[in-house]
One Martini backbone bead per residue (centre of mass of N, CA, C, O) as a GRO file, in nm:
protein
  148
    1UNK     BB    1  -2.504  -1.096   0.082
    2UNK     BB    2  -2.227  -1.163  -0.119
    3UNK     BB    3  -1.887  -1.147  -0.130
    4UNK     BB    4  -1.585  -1.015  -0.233
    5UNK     BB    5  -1.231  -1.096  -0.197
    6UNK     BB    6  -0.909  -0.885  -0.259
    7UNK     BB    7  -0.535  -0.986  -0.199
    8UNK     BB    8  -0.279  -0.784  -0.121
    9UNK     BB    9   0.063  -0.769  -0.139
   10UNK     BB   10   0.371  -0.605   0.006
   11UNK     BB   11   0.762  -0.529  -0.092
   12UNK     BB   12   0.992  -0.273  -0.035
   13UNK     BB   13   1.286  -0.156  -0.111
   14UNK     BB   14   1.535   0.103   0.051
   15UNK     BB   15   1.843   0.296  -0.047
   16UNK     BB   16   2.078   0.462  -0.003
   17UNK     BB   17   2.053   0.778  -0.038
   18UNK     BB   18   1.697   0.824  -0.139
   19UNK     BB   19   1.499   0.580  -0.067
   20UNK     BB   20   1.395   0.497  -0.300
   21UNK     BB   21   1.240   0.252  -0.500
   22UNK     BB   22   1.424  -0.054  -0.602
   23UNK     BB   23   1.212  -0.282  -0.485
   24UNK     BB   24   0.888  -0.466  -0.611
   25UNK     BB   25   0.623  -0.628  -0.472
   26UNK     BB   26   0.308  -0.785  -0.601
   27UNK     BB   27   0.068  -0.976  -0.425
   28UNK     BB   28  -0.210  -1.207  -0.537
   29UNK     BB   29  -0.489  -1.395  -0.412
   30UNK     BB   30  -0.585  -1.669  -0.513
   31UNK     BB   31  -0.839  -1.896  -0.551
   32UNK     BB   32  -0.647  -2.123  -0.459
   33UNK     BB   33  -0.434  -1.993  -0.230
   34UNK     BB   34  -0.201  -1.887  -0.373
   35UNK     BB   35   0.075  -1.623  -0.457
   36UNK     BB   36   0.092  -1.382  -0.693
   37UNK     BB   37   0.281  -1.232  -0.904
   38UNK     BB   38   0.284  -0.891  -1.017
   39UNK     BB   39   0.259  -0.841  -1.413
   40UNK     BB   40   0.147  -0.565  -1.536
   41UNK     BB   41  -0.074  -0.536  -1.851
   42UNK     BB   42  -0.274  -0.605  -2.108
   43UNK     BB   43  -0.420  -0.904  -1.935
   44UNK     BB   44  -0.515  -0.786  -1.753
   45UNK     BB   45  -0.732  -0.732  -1.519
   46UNK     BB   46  -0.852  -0.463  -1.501
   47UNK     BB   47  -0.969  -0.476  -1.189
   48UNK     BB   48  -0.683  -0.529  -1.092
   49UNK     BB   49  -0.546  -0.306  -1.174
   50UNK     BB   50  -0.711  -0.088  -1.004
   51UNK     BB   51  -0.656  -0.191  -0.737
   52UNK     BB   52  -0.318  -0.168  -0.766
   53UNK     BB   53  -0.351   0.131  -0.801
   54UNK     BB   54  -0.438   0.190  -0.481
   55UNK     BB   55  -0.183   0.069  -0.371
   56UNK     BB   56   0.035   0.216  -0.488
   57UNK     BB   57  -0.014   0.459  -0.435
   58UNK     BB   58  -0.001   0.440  -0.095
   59UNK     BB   59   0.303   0.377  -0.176
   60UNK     BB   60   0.391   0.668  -0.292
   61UNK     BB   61   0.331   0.823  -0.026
   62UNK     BB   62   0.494   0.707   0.161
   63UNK     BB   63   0.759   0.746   0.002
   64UNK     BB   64   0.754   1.055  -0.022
   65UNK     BB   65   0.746   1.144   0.260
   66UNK     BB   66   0.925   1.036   0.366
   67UNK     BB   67   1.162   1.141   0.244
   68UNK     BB   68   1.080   1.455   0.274
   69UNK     BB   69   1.143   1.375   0.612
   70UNK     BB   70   1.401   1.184   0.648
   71UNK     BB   71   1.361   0.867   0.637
   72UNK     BB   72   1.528   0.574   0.705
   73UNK     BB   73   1.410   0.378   0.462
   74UNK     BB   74   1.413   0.032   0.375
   75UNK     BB   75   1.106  -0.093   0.410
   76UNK     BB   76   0.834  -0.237   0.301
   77UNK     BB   77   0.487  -0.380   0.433
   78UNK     BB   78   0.196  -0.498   0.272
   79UNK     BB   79  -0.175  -0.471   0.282
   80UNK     BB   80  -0.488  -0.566   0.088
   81UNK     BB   81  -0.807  -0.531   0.103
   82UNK     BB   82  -1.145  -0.607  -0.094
   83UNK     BB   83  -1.468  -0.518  -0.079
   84UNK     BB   84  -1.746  -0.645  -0.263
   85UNK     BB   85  -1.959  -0.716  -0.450
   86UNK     BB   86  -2.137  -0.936  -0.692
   87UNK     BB   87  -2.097  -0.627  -0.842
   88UNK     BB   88  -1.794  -0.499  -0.829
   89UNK     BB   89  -1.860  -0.306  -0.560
   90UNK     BB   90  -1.695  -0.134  -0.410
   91UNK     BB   91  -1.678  -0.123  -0.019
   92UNK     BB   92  -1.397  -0.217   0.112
   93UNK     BB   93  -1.105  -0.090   0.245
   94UNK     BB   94  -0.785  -0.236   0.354
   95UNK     BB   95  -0.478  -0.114   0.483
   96UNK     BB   96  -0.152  -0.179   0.573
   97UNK     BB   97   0.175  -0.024   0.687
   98UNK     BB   98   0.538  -0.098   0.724
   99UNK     BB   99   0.784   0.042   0.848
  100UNK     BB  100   1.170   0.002   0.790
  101UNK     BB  101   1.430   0.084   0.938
  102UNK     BB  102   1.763   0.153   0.921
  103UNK     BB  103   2.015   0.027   1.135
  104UNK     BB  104   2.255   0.227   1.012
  105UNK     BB  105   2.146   0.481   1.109
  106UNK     BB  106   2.097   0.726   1.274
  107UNK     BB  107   1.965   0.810   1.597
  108UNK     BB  108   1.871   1.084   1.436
  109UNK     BB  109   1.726   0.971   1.173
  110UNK     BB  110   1.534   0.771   1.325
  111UNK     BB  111   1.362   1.017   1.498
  112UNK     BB  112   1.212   1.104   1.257
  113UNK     BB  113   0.983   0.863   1.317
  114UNK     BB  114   0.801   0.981   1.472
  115UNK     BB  115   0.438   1.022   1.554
  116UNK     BB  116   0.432   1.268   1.357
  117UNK     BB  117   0.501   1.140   1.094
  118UNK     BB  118   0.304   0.944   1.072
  119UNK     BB  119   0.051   1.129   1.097
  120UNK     BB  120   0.144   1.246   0.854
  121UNK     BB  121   0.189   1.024   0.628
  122UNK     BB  122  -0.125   0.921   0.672
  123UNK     BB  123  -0.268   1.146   0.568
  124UNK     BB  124  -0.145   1.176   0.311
  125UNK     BB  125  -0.222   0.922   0.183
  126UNK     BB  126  -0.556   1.029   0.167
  127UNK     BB  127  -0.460   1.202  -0.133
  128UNK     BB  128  -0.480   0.981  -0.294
  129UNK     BB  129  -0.663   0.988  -0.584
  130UNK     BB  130  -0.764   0.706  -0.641
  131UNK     BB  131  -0.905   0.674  -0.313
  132UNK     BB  132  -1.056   0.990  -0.350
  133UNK     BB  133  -1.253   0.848  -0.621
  134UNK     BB  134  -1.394   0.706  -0.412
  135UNK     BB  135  -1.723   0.654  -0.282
  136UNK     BB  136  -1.800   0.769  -0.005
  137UNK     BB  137  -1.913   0.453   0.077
  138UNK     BB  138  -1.657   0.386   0.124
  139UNK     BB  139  -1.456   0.187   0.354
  140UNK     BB  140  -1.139   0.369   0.446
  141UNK     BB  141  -0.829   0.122   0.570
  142UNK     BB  142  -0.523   0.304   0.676
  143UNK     BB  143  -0.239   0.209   0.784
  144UNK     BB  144   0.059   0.300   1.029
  145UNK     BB  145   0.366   0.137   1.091
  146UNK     BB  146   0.623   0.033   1.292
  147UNK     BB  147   0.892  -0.168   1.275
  148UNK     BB  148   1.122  -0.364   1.420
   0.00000   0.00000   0.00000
């Protein structure tokens, strides 16, 4: 049986005093093979909206954890594949996102991102609602990693 697949990137830029997200880019891999900026509205389709919150939600769990724990966040990147069948029923997501810290920051503010909170902000990640209410046979692979 033959599935479908669905690729967003994400980019959102975070600066000081509050690190909160400044802009946010969010790009899905059309049928052509090029990349299109997503700006959902009333005619977006449906299921690519849904797909969407899954994404966004995990991204506003990294970013509100990450405040929380005062980690000088510069920018993120993500991406994000989502596998249906052929009747549009996801079976598997996976996301990848990369946290990219402020070079101006101190390097006692920048060790707040050590390997404990890399795996705090992970876990806070897996209480998103949105795919906390996914089926639990669905195959959910989301990854933080710190980038250079």
């Amino acid at each position: 049986m033959s599935q479908r697949t669905f690729q967003f990137r994400l980019h959102s830029s975070h600066g000081s005093p509050d690190r909160a997200t400044q802009s946010l880019v969010v790009e899905f891999l059309a049928e052509s093979g090029q990349w299109e900026p997503q700006h959902p509205s009333l005619t977006t389709p449906g299921f690519r909206l849904y797909l969407l919150s899954l994404l966004l939600c995990q991204h506003t769990y990294l970013v509100v954890n990450a405040q929380e724990r005062s980690i000088p966040l510069q920018r993120v990147e993500g991406s994000f594949t989502v596998l249906t069948s052929t009747e549009w029923i996801i079976e598997q997501l996976e996301g990848t996102f990369v946290m990219h810290l402020d070079p101006a920051a101190a390097a006692a503010e920048r060790s707040r991102a050590d390997a404990d909170a890399i795996a705090f902000i992970s876990e806070r990640m897996k209480l998103c609602p949105v795919s906390r209410n996914l089926p639990a046979t669905v195959i959910k692979t989301i990854g933080l990693r710190l980038g250079a």
